[in-house]
CSV table of C-alpha atoms in Angstrom, one decimal:
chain,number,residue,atom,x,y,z
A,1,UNK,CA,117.5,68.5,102.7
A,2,UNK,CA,116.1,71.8,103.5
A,3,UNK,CA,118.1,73.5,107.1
A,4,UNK,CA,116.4,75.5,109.4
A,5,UNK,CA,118.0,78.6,107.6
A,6,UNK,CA,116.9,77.6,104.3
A,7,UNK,CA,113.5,77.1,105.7
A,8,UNK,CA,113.2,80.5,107.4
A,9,UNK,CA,114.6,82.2,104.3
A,10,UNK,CA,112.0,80.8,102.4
A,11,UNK,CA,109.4,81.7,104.8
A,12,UNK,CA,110.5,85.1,104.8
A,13,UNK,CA,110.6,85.6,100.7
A,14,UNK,CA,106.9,84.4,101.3
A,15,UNK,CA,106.3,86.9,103.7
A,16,UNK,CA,108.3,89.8,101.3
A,17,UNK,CA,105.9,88.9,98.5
A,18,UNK,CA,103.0,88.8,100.8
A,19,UNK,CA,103.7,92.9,101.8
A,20,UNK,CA,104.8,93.0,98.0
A,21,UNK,CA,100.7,91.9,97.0
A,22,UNK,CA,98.8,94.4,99.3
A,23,UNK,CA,101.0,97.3,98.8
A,24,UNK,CA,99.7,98.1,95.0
A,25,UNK,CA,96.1,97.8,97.2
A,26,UNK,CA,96.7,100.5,100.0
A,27,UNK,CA,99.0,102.3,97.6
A,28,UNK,CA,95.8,103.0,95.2
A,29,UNK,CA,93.7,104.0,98.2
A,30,UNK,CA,96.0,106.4,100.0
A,31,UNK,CA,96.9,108.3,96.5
A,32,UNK,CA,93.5,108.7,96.3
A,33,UNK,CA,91.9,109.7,99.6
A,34,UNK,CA,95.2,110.8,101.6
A,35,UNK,CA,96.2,114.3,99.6
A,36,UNK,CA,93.1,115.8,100.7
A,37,UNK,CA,93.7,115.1,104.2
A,38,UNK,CA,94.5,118.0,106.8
A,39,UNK,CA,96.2,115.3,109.2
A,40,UNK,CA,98.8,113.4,109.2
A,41,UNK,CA,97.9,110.0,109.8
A,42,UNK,CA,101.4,108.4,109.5
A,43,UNK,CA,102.9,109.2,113.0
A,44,UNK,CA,106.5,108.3,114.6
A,45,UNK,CA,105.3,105.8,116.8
A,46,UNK,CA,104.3,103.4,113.9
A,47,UNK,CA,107.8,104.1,112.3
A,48,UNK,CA,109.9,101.6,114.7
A,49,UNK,CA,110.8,98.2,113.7
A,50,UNK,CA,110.0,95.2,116.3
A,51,UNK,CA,112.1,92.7,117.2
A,52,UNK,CA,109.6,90.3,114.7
A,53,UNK,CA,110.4,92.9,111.9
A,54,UNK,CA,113.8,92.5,112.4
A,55,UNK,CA,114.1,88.5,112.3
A,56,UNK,CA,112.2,88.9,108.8
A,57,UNK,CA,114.9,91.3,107.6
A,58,UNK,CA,117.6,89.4,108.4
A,59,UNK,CA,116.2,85.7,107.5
A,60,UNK,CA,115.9,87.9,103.8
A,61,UNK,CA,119.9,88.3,104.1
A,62,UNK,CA,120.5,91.4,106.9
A,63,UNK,CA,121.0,95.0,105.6
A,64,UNK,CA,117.9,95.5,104.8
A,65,UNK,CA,116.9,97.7,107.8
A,66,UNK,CA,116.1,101.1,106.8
A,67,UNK,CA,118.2,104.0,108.8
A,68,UNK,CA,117.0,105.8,111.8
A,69,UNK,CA,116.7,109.0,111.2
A,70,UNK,CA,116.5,110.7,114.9
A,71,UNK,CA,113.0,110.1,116.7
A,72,UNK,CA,111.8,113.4,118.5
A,73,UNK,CA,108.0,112.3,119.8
A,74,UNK,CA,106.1,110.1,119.3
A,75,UNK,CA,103.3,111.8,118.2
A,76,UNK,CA,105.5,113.5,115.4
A,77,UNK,CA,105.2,113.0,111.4
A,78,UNK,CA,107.1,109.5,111.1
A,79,UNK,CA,110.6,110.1,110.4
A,80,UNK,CA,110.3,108.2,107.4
A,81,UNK,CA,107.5,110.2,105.7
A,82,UNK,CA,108.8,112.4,103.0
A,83,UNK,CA,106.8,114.0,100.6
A,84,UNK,CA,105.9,111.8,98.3
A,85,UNK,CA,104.7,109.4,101.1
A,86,UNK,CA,106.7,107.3,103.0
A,87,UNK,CA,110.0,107.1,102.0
A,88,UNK,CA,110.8,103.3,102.3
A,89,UNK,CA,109.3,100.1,100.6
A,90,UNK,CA,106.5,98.3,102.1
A,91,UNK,CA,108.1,95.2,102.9
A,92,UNK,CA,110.9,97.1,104.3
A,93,UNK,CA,108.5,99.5,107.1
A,94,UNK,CA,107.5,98.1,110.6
A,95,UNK,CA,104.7,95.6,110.3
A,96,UNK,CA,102.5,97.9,112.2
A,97,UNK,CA,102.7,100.7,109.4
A,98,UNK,CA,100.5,98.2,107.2
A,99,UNK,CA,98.2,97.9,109.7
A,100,UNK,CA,97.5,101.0,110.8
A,101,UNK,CA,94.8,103.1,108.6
A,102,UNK,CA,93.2,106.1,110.4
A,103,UNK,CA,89.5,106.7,110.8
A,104,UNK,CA,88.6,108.0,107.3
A,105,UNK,CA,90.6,106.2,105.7
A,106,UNK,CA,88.9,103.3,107.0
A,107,UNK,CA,85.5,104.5,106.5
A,108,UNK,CA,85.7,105.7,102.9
A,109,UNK,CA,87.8,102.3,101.5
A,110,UNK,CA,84.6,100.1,101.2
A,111,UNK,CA,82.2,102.5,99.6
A,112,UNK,CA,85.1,104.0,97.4
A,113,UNK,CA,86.1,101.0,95.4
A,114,UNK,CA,84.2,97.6,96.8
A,115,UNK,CA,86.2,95.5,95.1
A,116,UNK,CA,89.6,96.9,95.7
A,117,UNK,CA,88.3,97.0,99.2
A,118,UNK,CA,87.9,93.0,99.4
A,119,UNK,CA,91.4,92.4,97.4
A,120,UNK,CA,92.9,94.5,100.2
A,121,UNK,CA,91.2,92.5,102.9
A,122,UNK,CA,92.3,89.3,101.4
A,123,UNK,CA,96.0,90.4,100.7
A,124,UNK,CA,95.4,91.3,104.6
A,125,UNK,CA,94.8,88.3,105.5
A,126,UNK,CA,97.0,86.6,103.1
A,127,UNK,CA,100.1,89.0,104.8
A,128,UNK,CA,99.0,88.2,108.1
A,129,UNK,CA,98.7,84.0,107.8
A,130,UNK,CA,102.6,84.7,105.7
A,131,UNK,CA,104.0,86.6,109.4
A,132,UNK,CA,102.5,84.1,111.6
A,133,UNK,CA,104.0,81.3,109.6
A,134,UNK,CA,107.0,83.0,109.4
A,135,UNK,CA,107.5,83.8,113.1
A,136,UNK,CA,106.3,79.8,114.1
A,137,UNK,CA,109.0,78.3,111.7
């Protein structure tokens, strides 16, 4: 018989494997269209874990939260950006960091690659039914 734990655990791999299948998707996007960029899109205040992202990490097993480097705005370069992008795993960043995708980014996805651009929107949605599902059970 399967315990609440168990249960939430297993919600939660589903969940890991859910930010696991759209990362490869914005990944391939961003390394294409992002270098070019003057801006930086990736901004502290989408760098700080939520009390949802913190239940995920520790239904996976606890540890898993990535340190917090000091915050000084808000407005500021994440503190987790580094120069080869940011520097922690997908599954591993606050739930609104996979969200978030800045004006021209968001303009050029669809005509770039079309179909890239619908796997992305289905791993989307995909990730988002896996959070909800995860946060109900």
């Amino acid at each position: 018989m399967e315990t609440d734990r168990d249960s939430r655990a297993s919600l939660a791999l589903l969940l890991r494997e859910a930010y696991e299948a759209v990362s490869p998707i914005i990944e391939g996007f961003t390394s294409r269209l992002c270098p070019g960029c003057a801006s930086v899109c990736c901004i502290d205040c989408h760098g700080t874990h939520e009390e949802a992202d913190i239940a995920f990490m520790e239904a996976l097993g606890g540890g898993l939260l990535p340190p917090e480097p000091p915050r000084e705005r808000d407005t500021e370069p994440c503190r987790h950006l580094g120069t080869g992008g940011c520097a922690i795993e997908r599954w591993r960043r606050p739930y609104r960091c996979t969200w978030y995708f800045c004006p021209a980014l968001l303009e050029a996805m669809p005509s770039e690659d079309p179909r890239a651009y619908r796997r992305l929107v289905a791993a989307l949605e995909r990730l988002g039914t896996a959070r909800e599902r995860f946060l109900a059970g």
